[in-house]
mmCIF file of C-alpha atoms in Angstrom:
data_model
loop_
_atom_site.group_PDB
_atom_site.id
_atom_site.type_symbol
_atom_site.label_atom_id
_atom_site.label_comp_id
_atom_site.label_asym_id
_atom_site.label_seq_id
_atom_site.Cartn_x
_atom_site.Cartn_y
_atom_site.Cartn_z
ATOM 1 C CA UNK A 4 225.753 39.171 130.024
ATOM 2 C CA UNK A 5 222.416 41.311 130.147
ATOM 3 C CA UNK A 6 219.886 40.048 128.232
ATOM 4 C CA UNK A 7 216.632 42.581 127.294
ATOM 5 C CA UNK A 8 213.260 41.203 126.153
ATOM 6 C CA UNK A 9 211.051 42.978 123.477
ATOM 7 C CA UNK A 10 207.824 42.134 122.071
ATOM 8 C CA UNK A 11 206.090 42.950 119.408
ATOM 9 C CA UNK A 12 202.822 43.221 119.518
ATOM 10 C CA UNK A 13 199.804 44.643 117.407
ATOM 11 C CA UNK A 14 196.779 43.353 115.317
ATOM 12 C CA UNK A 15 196.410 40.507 113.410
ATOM 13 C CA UNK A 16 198.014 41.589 109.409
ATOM 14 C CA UNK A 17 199.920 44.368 110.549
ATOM 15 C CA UNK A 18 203.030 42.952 109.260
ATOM 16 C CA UNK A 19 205.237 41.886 112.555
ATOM 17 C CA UNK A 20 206.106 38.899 111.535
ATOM 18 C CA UNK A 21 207.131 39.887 108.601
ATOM 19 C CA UNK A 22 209.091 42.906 109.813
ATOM 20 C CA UNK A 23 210.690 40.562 112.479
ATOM 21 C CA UNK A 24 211.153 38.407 109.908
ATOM 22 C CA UNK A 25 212.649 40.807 106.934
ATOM 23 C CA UNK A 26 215.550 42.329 109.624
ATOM 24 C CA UNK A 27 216.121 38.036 110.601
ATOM 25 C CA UNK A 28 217.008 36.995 107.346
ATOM 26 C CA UNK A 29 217.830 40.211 105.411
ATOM 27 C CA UNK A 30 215.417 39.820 103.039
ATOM 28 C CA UNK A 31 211.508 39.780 102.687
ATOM 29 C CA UNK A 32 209.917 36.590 103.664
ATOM 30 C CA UNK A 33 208.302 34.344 100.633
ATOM 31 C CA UNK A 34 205.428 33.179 102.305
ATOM 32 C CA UNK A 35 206.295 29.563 101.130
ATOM 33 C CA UNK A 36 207.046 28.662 104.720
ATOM 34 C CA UNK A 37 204.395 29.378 107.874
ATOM 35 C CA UNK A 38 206.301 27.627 110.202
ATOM 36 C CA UNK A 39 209.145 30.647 110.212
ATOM 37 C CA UNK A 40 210.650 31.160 113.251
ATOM 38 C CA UNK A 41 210.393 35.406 113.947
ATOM 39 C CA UNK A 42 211.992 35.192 117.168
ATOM 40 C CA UNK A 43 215.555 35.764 117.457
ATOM 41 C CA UNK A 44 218.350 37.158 119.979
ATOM 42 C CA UNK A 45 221.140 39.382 118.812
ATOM 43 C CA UNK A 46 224.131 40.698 120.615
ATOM 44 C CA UNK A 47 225.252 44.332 120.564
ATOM 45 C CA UNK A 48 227.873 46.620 121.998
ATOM 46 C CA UNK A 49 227.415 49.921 122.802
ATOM 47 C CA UNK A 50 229.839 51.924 125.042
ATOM 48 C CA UNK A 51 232.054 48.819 125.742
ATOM 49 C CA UNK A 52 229.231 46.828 126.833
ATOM 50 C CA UNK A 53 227.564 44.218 125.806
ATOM 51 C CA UNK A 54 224.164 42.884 125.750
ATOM 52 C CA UNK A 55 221.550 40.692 123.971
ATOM 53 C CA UNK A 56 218.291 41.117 123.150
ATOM 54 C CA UNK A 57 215.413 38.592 122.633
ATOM 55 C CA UNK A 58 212.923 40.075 120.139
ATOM 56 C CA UNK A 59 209.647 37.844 120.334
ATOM 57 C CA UNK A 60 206.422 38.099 117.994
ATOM 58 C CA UNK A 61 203.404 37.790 119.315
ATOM 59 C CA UNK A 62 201.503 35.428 116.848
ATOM 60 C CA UNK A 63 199.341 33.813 119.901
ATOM 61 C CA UNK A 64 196.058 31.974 118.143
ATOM 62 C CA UNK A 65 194.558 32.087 121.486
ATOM 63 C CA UNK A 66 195.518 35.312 122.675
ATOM 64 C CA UNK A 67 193.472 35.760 125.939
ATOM 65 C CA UNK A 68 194.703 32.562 127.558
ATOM 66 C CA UNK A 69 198.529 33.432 126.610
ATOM 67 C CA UNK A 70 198.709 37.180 127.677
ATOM 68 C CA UNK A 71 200.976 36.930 130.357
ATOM 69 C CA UNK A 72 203.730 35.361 128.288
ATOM 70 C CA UNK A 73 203.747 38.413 125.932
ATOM 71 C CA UNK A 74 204.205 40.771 128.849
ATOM 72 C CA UNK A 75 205.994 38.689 131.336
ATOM 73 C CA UNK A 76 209.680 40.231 131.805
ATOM 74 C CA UNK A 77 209.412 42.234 128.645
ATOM 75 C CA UNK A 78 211.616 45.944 129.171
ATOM 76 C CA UNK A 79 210.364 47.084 125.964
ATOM 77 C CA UNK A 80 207.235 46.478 123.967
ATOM 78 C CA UNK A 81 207.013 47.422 120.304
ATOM 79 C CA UNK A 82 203.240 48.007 119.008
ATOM 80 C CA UNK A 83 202.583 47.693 115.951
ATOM 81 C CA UNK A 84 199.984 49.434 112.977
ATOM 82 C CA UNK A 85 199.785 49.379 109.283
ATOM 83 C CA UNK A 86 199.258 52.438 108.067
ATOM 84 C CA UNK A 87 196.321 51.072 105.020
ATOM 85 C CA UNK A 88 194.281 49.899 108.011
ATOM 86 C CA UNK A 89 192.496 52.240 110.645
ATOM 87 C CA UNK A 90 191.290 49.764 112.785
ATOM 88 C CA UNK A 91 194.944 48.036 113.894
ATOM 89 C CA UNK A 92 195.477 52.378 114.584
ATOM 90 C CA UNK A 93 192.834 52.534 116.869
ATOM 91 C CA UNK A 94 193.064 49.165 118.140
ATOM 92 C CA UNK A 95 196.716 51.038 119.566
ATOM 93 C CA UNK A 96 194.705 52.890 121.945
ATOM 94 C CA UNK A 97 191.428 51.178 122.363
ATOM 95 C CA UNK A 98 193.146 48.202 123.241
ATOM 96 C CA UNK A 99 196.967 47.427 123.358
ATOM 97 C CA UNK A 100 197.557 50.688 125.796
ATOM 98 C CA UNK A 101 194.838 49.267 127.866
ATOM 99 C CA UNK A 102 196.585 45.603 128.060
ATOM 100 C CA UNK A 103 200.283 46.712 128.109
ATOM 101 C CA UNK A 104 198.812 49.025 131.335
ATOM 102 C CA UNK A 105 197.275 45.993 133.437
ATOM 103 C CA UNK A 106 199.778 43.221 132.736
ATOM 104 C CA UNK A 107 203.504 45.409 131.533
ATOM 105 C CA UNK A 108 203.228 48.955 133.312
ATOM 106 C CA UNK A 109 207.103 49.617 133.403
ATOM 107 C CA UNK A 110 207.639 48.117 130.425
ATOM 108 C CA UNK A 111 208.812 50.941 127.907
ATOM 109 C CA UNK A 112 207.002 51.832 124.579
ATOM 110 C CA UNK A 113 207.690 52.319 120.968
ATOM 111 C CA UNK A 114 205.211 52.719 117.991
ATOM 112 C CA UNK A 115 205.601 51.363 114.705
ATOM 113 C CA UNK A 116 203.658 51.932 111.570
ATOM 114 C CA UNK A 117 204.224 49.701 109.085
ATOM 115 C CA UNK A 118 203.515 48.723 105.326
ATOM 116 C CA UNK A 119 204.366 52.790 104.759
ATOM 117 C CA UNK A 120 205.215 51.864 101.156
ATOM 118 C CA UNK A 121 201.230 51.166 100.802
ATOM 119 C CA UNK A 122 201.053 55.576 101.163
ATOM 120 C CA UNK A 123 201.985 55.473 97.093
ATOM 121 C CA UNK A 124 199.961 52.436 96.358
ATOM 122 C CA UNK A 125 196.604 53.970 93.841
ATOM 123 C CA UNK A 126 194.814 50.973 94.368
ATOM 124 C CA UNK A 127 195.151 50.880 97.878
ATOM 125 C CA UNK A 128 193.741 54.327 98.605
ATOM 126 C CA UNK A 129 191.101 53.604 96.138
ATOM 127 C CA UNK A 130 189.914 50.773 98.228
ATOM 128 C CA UNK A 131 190.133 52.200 101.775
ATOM 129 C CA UNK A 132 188.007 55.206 99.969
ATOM 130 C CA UNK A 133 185.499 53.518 98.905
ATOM 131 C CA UNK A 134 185.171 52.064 102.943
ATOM 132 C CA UNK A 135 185.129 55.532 104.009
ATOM 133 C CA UNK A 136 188.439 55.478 105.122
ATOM 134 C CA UNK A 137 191.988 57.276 104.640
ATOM 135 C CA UNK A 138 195.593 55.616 104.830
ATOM 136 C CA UNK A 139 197.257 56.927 108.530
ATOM 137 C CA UNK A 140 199.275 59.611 108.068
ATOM 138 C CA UNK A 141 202.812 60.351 109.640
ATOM 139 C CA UNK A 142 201.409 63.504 111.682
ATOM 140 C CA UNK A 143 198.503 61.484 113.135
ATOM 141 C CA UNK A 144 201.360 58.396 113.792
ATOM 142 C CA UNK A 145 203.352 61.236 115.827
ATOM 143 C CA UNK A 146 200.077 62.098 117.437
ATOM 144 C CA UNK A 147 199.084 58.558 118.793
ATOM 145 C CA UNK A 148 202.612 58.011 119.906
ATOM 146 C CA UNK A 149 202.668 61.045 121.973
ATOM 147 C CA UNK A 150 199.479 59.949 123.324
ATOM 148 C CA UNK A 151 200.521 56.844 124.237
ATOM 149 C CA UNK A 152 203.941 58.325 125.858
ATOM 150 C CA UNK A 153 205.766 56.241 123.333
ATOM 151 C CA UNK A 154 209.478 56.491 123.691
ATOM 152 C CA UNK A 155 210.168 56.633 119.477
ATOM 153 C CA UNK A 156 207.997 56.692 116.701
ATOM 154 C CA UNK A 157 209.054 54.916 113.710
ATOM 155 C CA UNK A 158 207.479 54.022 109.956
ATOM 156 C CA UNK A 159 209.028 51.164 107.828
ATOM 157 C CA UNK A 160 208.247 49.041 105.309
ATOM 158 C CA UNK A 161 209.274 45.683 104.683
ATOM 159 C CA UNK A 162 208.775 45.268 101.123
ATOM 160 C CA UNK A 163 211.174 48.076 100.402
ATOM 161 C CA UNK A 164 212.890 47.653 103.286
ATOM 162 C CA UNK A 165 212.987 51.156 104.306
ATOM 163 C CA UNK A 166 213.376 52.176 107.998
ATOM 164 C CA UNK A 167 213.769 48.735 109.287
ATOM 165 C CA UNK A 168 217.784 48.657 110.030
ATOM 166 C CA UNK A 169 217.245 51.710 112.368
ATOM 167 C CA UNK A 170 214.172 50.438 114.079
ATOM 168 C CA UNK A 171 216.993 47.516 114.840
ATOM 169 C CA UNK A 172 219.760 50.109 115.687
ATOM 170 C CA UNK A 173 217.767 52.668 117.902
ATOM 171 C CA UNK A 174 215.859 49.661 120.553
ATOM 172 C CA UNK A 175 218.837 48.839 121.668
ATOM 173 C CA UNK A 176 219.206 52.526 122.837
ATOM 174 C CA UNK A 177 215.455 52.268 124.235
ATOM 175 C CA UNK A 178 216.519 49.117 126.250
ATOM 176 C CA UNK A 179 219.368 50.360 127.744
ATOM 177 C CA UNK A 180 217.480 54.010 128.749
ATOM 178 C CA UNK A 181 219.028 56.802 126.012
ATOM 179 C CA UNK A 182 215.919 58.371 125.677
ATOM 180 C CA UNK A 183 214.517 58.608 129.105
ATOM 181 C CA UNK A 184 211.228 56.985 130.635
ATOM 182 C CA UNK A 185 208.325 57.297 128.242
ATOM 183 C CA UNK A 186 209.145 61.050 127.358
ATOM 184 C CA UNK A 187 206.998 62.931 124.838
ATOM 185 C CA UNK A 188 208.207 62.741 121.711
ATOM 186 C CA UNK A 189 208.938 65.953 120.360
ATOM 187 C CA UNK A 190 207.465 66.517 116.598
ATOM 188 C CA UNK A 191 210.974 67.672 115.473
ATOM 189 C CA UNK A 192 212.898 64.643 113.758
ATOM 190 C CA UNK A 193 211.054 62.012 115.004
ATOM 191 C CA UNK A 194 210.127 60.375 111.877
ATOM 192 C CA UNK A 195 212.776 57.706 111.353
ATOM 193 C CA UNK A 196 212.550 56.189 107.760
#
């Protein structure tokens, strides 16, 4: 049987694990337990085939020293922003591009912004304003992914658990080629909530 690897990869909080985590077990974590176990393989069938893919997190204490086991074998990797923190959006380009170039070339991309539900939350915009600082918008996500020659852009949040069963249902597609080799992303319907 074919067997894809993805990673998921992204700075520290972004909420990963938890998304990982949330599609896993159907449910968002309790945070009782932090010795869960994010990666998982899942089988799926499309067009009379079948496949499995291994989805691994990337929760690596000592991340320098481990880098090749992130990237090694991986066909697609998944990174990974919160949309209530600026820094894990420009880390995207400032550094994961950078990485994912010298050690996963081929591999393909997707962006995901996460914690969208955080867009509605007062409190947080109150504190990211008085930092200076704005919650990432869905234009400037489409942006960076077309930047990065991501193959889909997609927002979710795990508390609500919106967007997160088609994250699950379109890599599949990604792995197997659908959508090309890191085309553009057009600004039409990208969005996937």
């Amino acid at each position: 049987m074919q067997k894809y690897n993805v990673s998921f990869v992204g700075y520290d909080l972004v909420g990963k694990t938890t998304l990982l985590l949330t599609y896993k077990e159907k449910k968002l974590p309790d945070g009782t337990n932090p010795f869960y176990d994010s990666n998982f393989t899942k089988k799926y069938e499309i067009e009379n085939k079948e496949f499995e893919i291994e989805f691994w997190d990337t929760r690596i204490p000592d991340y320098d020293k481990l880098t090749p086991l992130i990237y090694i074998g991986r066909d697609v990797i998944a990174i990974c922003f919160a949309v209530d923190n600026p820094y894990s959006f420009e880390k995207v380009k400032d550094f994961w591009i950078p990485d994912i170039e010298k050690h996963s070339p081929k591999s393909k991309r997707i962006l995901i912004a996460t914690k969208m539900d955080l867009r509605n939350n007062e409190k947080r915009k109150y504190e990211l304003k008085e930092e200076n600082k704005e919650l990432i918008t869905k234009e400037e996500g489409i942006e960076l992914a077309m930047k990065i020659k991501a193959i889909k852009y997609f927002e979710c949040s795990s508390l609500n658990q919106k967007g997160i069963e088609t994250i699950f249902n379109e890599i599949p597609l990604v792995c197997i080629g659908k959508y090309g080799e890191q085309k553009q992303i057009e600004k039409k319907g990208c969005i996937l909530n």
